Coordinates of C-alpha atoms in Angstrom, one line a residue:
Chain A
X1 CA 40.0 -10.4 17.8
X2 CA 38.4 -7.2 17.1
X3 CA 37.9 -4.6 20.4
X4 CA 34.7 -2.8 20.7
X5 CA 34.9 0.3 22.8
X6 CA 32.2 0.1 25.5
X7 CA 31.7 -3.8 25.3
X8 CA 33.3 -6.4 26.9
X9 CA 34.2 -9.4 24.8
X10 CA 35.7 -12.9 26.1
X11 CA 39.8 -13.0 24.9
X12 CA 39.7 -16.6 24.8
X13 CA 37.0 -17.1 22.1
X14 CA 37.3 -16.2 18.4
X15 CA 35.3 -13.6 17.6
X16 CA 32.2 -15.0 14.8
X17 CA 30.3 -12.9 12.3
X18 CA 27.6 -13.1 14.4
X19 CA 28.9 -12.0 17.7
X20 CA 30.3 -8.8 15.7
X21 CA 26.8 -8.2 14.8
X22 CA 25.6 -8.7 18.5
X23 CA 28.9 -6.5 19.7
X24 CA 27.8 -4.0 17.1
X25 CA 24.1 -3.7 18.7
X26 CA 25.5 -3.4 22.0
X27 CA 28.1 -0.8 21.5
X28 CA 24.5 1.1 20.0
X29 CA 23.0 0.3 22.9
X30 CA 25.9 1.7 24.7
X31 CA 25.7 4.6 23.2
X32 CA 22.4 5.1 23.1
X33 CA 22.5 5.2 27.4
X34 CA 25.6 7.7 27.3
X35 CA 24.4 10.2 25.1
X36 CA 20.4 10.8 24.3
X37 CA 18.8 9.4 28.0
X38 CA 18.5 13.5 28.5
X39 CA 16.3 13.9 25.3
X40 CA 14.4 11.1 25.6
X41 CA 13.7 11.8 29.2
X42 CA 12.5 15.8 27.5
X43 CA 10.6 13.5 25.0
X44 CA 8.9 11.2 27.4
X45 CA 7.6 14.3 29.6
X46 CA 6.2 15.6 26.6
X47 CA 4.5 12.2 25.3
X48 CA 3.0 12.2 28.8
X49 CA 1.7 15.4 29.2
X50 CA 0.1 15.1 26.0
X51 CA -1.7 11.7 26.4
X52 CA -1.9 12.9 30.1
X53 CA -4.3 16.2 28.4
X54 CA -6.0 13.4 25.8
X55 CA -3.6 14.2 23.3
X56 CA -2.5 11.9 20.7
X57 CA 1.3 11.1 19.8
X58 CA 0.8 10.7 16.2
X59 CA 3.3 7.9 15.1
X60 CA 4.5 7.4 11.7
X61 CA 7.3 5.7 9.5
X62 CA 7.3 4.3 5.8
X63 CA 9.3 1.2 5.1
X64 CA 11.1 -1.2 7.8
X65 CA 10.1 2.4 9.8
X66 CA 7.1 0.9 10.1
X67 CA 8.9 -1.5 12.7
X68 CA 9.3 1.7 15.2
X69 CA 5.3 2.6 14.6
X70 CA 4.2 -1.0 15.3
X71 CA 6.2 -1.3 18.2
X72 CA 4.9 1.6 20.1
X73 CA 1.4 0.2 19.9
X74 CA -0.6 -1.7 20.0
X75 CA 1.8 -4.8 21.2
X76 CA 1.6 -6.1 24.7
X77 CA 3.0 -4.0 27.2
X78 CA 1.6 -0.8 25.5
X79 CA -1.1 1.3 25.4
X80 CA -3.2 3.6 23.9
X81 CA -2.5 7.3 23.9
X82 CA 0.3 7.1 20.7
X83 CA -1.8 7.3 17.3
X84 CA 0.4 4.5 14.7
X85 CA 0.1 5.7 11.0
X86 CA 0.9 3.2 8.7
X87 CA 0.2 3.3 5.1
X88 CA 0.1 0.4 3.0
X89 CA 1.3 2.0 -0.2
X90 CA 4.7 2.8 1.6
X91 CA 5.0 -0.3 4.0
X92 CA 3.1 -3.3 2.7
X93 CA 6.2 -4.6 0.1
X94 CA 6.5 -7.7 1.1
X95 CA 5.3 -9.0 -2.4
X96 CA 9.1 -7.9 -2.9
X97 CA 8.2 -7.9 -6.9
X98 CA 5.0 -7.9 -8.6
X99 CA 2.2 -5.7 -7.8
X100 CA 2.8 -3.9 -4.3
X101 CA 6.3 -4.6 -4.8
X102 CA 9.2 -2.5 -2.9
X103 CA 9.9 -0.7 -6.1
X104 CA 6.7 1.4 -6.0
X105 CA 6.6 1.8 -2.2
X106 CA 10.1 3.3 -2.4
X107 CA 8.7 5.5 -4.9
X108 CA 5.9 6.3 -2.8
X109 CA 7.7 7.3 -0.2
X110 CA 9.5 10.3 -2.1
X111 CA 6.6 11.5 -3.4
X112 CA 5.8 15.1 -2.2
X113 CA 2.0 16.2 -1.8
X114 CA 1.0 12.5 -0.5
X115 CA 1.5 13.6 3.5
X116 CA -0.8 16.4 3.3
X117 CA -3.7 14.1 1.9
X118 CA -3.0 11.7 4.6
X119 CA -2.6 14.4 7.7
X120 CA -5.9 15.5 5.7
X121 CA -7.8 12.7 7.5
X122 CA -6.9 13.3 10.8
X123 CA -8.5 15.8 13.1
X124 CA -5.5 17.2 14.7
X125 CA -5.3 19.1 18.0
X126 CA -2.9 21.4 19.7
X127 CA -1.6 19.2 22.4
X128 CA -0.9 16.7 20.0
X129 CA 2.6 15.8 19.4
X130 CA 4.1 14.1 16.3
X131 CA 6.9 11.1 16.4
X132 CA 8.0 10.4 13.3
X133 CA 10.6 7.7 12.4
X134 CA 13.5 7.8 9.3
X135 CA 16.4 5.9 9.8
X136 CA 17.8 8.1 6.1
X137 CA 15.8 11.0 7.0
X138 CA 15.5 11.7 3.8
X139 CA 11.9 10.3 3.1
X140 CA 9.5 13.2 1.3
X141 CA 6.6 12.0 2.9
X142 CA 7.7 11.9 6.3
X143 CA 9.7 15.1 5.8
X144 CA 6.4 16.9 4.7
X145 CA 4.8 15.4 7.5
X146 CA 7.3 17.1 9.3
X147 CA 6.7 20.4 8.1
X148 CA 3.1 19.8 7.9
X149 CA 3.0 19.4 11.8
X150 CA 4.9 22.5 12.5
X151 CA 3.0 24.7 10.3
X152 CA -0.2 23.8 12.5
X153 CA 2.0 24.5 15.2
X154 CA 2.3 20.6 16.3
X155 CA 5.9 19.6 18.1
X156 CA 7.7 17.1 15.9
X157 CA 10.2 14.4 17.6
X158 CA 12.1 12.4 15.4
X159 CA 13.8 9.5 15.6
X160 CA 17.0 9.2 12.6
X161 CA 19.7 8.4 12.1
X162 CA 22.1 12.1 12.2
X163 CA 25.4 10.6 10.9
X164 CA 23.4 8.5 8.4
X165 CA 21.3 11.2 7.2
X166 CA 24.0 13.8 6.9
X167 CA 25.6 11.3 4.2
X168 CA 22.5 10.5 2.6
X169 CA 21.2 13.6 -0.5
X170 CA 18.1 15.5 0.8
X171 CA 15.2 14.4 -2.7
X172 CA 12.9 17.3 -0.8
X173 CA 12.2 20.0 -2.9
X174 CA 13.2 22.1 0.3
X175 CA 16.7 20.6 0.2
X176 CA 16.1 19.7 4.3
X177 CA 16.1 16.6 5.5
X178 CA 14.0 15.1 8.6
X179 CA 16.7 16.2 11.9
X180 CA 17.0 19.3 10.0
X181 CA 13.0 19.9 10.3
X182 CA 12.2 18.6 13.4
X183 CA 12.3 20.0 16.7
X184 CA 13.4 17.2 19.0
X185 CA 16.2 14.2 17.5
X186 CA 16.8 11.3 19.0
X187 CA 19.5 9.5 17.4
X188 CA 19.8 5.8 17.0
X189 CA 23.4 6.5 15.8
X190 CA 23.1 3.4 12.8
X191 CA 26.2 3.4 10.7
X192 CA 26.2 5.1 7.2
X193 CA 24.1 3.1 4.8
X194 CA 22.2 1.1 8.1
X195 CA 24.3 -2.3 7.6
X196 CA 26.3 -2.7 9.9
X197 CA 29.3 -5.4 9.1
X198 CA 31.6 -6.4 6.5
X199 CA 31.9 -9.7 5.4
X200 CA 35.5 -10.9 3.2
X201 CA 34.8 -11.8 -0.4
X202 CA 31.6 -9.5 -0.3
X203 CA 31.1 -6.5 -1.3
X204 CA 28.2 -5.7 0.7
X205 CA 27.6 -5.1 4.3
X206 CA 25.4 -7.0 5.8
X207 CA 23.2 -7.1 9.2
X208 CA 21.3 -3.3 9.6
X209 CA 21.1 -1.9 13.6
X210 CA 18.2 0.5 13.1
X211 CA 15.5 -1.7 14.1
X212 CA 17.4 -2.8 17.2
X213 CA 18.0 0.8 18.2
X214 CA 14.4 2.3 17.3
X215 CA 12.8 -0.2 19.2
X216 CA 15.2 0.7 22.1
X217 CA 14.5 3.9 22.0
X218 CA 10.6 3.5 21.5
X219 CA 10.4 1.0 24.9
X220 CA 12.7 3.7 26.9
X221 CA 9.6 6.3 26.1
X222 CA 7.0 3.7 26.8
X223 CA 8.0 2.4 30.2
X224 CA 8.8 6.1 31.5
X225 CA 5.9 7.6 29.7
X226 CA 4.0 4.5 31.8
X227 CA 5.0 5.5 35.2
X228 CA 4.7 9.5 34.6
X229 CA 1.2 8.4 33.7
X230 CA 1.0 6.2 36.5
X231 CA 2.3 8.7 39.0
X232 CA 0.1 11.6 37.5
X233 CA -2.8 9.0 38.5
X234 CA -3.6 8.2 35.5
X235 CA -2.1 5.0 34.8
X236 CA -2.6 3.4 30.9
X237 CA -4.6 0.5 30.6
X238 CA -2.0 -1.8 29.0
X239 CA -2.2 -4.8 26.9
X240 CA -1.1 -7.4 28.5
X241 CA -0.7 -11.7 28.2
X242 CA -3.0 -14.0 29.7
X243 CA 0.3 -15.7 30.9
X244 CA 1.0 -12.4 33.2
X245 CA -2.4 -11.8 34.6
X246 CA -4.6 -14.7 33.6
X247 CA -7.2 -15.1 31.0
X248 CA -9.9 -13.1 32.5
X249 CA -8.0 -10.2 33.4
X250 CA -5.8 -9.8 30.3
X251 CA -9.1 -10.1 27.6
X252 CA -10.7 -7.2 29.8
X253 CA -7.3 -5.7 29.3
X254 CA -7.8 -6.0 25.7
X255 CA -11.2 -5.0 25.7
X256 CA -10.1 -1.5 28.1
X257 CA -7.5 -1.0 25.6
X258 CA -9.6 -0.8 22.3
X259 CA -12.5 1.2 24.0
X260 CA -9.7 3.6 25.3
X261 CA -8.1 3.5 21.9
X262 CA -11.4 4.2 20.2
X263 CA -12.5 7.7 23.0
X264 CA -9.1 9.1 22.5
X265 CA -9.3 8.7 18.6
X266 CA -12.7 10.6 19.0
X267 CA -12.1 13.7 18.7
Chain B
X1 CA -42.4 -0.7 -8.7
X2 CA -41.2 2.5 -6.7
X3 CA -39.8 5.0 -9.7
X4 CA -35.9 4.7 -8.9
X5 CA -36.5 1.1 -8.9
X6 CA -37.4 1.8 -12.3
X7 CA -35.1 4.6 -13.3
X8 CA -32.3 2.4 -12.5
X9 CA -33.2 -1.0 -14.0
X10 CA -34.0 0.8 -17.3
X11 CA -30.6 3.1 -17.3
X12 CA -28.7 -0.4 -17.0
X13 CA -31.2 -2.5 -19.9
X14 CA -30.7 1.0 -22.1
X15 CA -27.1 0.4 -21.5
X16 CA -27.1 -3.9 -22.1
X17 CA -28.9 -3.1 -25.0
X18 CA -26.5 -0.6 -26.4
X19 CA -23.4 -2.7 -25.8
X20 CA -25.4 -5.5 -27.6
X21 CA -26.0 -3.5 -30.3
X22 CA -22.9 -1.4 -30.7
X23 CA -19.9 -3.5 -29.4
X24 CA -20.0 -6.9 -30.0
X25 CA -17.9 -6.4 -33.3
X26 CA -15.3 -5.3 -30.9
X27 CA -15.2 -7.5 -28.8
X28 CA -15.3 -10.3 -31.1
X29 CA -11.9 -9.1 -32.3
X30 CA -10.7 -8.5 -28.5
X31 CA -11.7 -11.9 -27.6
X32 CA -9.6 -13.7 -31.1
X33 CA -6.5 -12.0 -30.0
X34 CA -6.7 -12.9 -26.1
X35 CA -7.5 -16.6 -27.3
X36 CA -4.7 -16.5 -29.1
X37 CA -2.2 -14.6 -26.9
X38 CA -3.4 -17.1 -24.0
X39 CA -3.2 -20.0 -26.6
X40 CA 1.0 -19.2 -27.5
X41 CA 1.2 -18.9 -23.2
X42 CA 1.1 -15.0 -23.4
X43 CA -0.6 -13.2 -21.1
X44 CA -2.9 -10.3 -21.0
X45 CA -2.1 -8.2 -18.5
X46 CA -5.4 -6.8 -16.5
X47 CA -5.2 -2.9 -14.8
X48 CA -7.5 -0.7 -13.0
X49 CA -7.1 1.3 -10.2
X50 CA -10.6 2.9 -8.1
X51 CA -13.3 1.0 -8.6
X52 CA -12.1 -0.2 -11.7
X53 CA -10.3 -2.8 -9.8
X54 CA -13.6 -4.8 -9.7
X55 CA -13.7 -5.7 -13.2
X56 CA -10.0 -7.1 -13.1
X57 CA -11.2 -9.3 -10.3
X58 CA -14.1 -10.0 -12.6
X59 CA -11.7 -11.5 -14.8
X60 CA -10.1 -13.8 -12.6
X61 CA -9.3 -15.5 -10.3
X62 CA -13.0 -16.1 -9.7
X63 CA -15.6 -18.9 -10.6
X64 CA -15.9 -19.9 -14.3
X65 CA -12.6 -17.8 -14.8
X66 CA -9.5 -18.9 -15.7
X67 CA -5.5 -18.6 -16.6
X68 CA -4.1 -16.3 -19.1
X69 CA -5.3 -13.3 -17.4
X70 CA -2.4 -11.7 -15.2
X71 CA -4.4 -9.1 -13.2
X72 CA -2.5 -6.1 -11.4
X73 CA -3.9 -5.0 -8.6
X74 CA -2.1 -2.3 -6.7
X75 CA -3.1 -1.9 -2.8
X76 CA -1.9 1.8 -3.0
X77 CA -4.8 2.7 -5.3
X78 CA -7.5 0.3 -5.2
X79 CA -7.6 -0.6 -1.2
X80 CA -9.3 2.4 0.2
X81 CA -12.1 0.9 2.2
X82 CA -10.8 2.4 5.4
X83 CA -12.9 5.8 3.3
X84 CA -10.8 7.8 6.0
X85 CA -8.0 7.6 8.0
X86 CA -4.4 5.6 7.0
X87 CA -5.5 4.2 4.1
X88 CA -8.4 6.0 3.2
X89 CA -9.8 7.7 -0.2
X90 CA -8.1 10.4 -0.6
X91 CA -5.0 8.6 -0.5
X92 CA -5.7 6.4 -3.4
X93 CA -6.7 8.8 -5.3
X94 CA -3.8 11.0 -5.2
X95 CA -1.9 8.1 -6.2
X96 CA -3.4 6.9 -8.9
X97 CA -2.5 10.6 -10.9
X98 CA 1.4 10.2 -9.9
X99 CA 3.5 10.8 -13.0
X100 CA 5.9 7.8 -13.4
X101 CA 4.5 5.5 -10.8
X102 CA 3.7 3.3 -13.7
X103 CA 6.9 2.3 -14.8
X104 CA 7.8 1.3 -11.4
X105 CA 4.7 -1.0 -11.4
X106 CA 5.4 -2.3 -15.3
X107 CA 9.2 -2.5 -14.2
X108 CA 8.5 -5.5 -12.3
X109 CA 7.1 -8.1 -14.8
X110 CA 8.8 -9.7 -18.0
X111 CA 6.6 -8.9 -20.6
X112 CA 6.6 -11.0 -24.1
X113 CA 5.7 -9.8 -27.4
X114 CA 2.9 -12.0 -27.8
X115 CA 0.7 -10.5 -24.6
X116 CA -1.7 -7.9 -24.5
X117 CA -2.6 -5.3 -22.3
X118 CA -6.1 -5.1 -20.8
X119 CA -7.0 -1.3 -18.5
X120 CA -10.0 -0.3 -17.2
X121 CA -11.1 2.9 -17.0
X122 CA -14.1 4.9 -16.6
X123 CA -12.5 8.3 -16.8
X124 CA -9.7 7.2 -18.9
X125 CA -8.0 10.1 -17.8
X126 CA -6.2 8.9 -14.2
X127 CA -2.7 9.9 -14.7
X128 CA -1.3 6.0 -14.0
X129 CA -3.3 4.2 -16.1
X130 CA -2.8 6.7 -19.1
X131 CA 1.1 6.2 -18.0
X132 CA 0.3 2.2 -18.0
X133 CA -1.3 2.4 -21.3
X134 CA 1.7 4.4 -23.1
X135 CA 4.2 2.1 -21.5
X136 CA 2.6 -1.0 -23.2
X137 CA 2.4 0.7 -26.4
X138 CA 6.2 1.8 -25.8
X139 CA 6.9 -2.2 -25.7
X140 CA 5.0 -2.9 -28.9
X141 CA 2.2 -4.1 -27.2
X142 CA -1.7 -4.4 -28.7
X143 CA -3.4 -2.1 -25.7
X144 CA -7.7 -2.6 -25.3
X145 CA -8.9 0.2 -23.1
X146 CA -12.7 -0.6 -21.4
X147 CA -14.2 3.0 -21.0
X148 CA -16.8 5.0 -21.2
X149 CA -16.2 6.7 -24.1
X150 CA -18.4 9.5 -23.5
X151 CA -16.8 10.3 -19.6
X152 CA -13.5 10.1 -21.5
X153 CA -14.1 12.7 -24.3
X154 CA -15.6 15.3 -21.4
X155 CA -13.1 14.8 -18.9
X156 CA -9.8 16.7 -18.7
X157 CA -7.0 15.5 -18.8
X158 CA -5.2 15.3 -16.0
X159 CA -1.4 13.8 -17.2
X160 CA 1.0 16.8 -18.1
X161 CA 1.2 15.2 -21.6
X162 CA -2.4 16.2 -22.0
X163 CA -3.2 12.6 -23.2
X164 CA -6.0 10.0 -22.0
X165 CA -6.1 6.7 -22.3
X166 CA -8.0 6.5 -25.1
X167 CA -5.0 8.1 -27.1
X168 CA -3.2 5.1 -26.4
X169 CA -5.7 2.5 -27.0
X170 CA -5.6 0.0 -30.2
X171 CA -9.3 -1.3 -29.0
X172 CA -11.9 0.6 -27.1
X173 CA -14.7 -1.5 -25.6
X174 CA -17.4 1.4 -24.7
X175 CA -19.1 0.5 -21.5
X176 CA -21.8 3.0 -22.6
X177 CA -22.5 4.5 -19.0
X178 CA -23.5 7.9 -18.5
X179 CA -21.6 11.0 -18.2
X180 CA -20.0 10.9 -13.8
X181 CA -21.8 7.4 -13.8
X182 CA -24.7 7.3 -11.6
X183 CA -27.9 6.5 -13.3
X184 CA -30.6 8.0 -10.9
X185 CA -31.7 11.3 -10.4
X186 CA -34.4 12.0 -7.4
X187 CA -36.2 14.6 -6.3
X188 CA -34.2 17.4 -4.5
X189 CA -31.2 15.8 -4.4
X190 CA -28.8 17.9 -6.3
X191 CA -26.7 15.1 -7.1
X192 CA -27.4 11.2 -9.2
X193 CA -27.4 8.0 -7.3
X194 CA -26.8 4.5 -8.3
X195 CA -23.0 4.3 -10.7
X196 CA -23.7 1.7 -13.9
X197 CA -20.0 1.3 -14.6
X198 CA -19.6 -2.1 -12.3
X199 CA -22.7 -3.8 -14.5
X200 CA -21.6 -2.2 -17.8
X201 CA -17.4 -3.5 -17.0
X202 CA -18.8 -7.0 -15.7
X203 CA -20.9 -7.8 -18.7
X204 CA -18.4 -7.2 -20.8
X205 CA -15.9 -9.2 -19.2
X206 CA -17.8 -12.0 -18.8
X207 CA -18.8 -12.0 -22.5
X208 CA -15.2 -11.4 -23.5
X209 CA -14.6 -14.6 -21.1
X210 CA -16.8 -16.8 -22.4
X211 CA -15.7 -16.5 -25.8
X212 CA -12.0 -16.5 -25.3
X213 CA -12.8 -20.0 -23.1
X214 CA -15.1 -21.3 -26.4
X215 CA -12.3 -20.4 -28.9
X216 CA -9.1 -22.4 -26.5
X217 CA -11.4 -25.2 -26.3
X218 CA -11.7 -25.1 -30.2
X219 CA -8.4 -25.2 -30.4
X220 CA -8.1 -28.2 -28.1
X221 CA -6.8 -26.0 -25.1
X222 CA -9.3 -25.9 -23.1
X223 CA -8.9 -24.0 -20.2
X224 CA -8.7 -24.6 -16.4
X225 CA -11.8 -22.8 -15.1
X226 CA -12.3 -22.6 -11.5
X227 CA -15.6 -24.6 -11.1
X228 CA -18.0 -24.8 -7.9
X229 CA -18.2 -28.2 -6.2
X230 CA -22.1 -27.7 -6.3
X231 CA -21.7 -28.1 -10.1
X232 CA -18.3 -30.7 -10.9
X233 CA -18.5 -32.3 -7.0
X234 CA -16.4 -31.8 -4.0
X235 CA -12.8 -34.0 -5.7
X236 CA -13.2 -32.4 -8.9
X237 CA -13.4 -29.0 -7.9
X238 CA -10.4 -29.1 -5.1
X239 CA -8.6 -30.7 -8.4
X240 CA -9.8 -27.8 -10.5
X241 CA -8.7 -25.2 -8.6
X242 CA -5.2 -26.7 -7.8
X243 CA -4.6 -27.3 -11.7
X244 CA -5.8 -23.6 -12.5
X245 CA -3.2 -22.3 -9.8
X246 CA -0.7 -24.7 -10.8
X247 CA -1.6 -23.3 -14.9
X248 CA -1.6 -20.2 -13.4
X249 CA 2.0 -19.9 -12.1
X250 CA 3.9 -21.9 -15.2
X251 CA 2.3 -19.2 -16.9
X252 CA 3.1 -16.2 -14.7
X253 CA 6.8 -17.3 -13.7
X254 CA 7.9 -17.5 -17.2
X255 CA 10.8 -18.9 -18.3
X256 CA 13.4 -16.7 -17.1

């Protein structure tokens, strides 16, 4: 029987590999509530008065990162306003090996210099805020981002991993490393090395918590940032299922969204 | 016929004709070696990044093409369509002059002695396929290089070794194409239309293709070629393309 602070587990059952996984997420969870509801609460206030001013939230992560990005939008129950980045060269790996394998997209994503011709594209104004995701925080890319933002005077969030990213050896040629750069952290407190539990006989951990944890974090901002907008008078147009609202309603939904989507990216 | 009409048919029949005069010896040579690389089950491995990335679709899979060819194509430099924006231009373009992004792409395939390597290259001075290039020769492998030649010699280099590709290549194949490419100059536009590297590549793929496919049938290995139903009928052309795939991964997967 192994006791996790914070959670309550059932004495009478034996405790499987699977529910220390799920006890694991929860304690996260946990922790999550008792310790960073003040920042993201800072965070969500800024999202919202940016989108609230037509600003964009520009959203980017390389690797499973690009889990965070895609979950702020566009899904179902979100809504335009955050701006998702997501190169190929750094997220589309799923070839594993062979050409676009994760071998070059892991080298990709150290590369310094390939940031600045990506931000290149993007028209970027000064209520604009940047969210940028690492669970290592040691990505070059998204650390130059980083830096990139703040030099054109842009607020940078992150969302890291502190404890992992204080173990972890900066690559950037500025020796920093992403919580280090940016102006707001929110922590999503993964264990060192992201996997989160030990199996006997193998030598590897198994089961990472960062994606449970970012996306967390991400729907805490959304559904706050939702009713500050919705309070302001202003409230998102949201995509939503036909299920919810009924066929009609939701591809008009839909159809709001992208024509929202597209005025906002106008610049 | 409106002058650029003409301009630009005659740049690409100056260009036809000088391949046809000046490079068929070349690739008659080219095409006995990939015959018998694909022959022994080697592969020639096909690279280009930019718009070079046409011609190694040119070379299969697509109709009248067929296995032997094991074509690279990296998203990172070749999927730029976007022009702007995630995925745009400039993006691909930076990548495709990152030092030692090559070996991570070589890295991932189990290369035999008997295969060849096949780059395109109209530059022949991008920083990863001149990386490609010495890689292959680095594992004892026969490199041909498709370039223009000319573009090549005026172009800097860009790699820190100061090389180009043609410095690595055992065969060049000159695609004969003007110096930047475009063909067509017009009246107060300060810069030339109309690139002639796409006809120039696909000609000589297709004529490097139709050789290698005569000599495997000479040697009673006639290839699997990837044939219209308009042409071989509905059956026989599902069955075509199956038995092409199907060739196409025994030869791939290897033997590991």
């Amino acid at each position: 029987m192994i006791e996790y602070e914070g959670v309550e587990t059932k004495e009478s059952q034996m405790t499987t590999i699977s529910q220390e996984y799920l006890y694991k997420s929860m304690k996260l969870l946990n922790k999550i509530e008792e310790t960073q509801l003040d920042v993201i609460e800072k965070v969500s206030q800024m999202f919202f008065e940016s989108i609230n001013n037509n600003g964009l939230v520009h959203v980017y992560g390389s690797g499973h990162s690009r889990m965070g990005v895609e979950e702020m939008f566009p899904r179902y129950g979100s809504f335009p306003g955050f701006h998702p980045i997501v190169e190929l060269s750094t997220t589309s790996y799923h070839q594993v090996v062979g050409a676009n394998g994760l071998s070059q997209a892991m080298f990709l994503e150290s590369v310094e210099g390939l940031a600045w011709h990506i931000l290149r594209n993007f028209e970027l104004k000064k209520q604009d805020v940047f969210l940028l995701f690492s669970t290592s925080g040691t990505g070059n890319v998204v650390i130059d981002m980083a830096l990139l933002a703040k030099e054109k005077g842009i607020p940078v969030v992150a969302i890291t991993g502190v404890e992992n990213s204080k173990n972890a050896k900066s690559k950037h040629s500025t020796n920093k490393k992403l919580y280090e750069v940016a102006d707001i952290v929110i922590d999503n407190f993964v264990p060192i090395g992201d996997a989160s539990t030990w199996i006997e006989g193998l030598k590897y951990p198994v089961g990472p918590l960062s994606t449970i944890t970012n996306s967390a974090i991400v729907n805490m901002i959304k559904v706050r940032v939702a009713e500050l907008l919705t309070q302001a008078g202003n409230p998102p147009v949201v995509i939503t299922g036909s299920q919810v609202i009924g066929e009609e309603a939701a591809k008009q939904a839909f159809d709001l969204v992208y024509q929202d989507y597209a005025k906002r990216m106008k610049r | 016929m409106k002058q650029v009409y003409q301009d630009y048919v005659s740049a690409v029949n100056t260009i036809i004709q000088e391949i046809h005069t000046t490079q068929l010896d070349t690739i008659e040579e080219v095409s006995q070696l990939f015959a018998k690389t694909i022959a022994n089950d080697g592969l020639v491995h096909t690279y280009g990044s930019g718009h070079s990335r046409m011609a190694v679709e040119e070379v299969f899979p697509r109709y009248g093409s067929f296995p032997g060819f094991h074509t690279i194509v990296e998203l990172s430099m070749t999927f730029h369509n976007q022009v702007v924006g995630a995925n745009g231009q400039r993006q691909a373009m930076f990548i495709e002059n990152i030092e030692g992004l090559a070996a991570r792409i070589l890295r991932n395939f189990i290369i035999y002695d008997k295969d060849m390597f096949l780059f395109f290259s109209t530059s022949g001075v991008g920083s990863v396929v001149v990386e490609m290039a010495r890689e292959a020769k680095k594992m004892g492998q026969t490199v041909v290089v498709v370039t223009s030649v000319e573009n090549g010699k005026r172009s800097d280099a860009k790699h820190s070794s100061g090389k180009k590709l043609m410095d690595y290549a055992d065969y060049i194949i000159d695609t004969c194409v003007p110096i930047g490419d475009a063909a067509v100059t017009i009246d107060n536009l300060p810069y030339p239309v109309s690139p002639t590297s796409t006809i120039a590549n696909t000609l000589i793929v297709n004529l490097i293709k139709a050789r290698v496919a005569e000599l495997l049938t000479q040697m009673n290995k006639a290839p699997h070629v990837l044939t219209s139903s308009l042409i071989i009928g509905k059956e026989a052309s599902t069955q075509a393309f199956e038995d092409a795939y199907d060739d196409y991964r025994r030869r791939v997967l290897r033997n590991q």
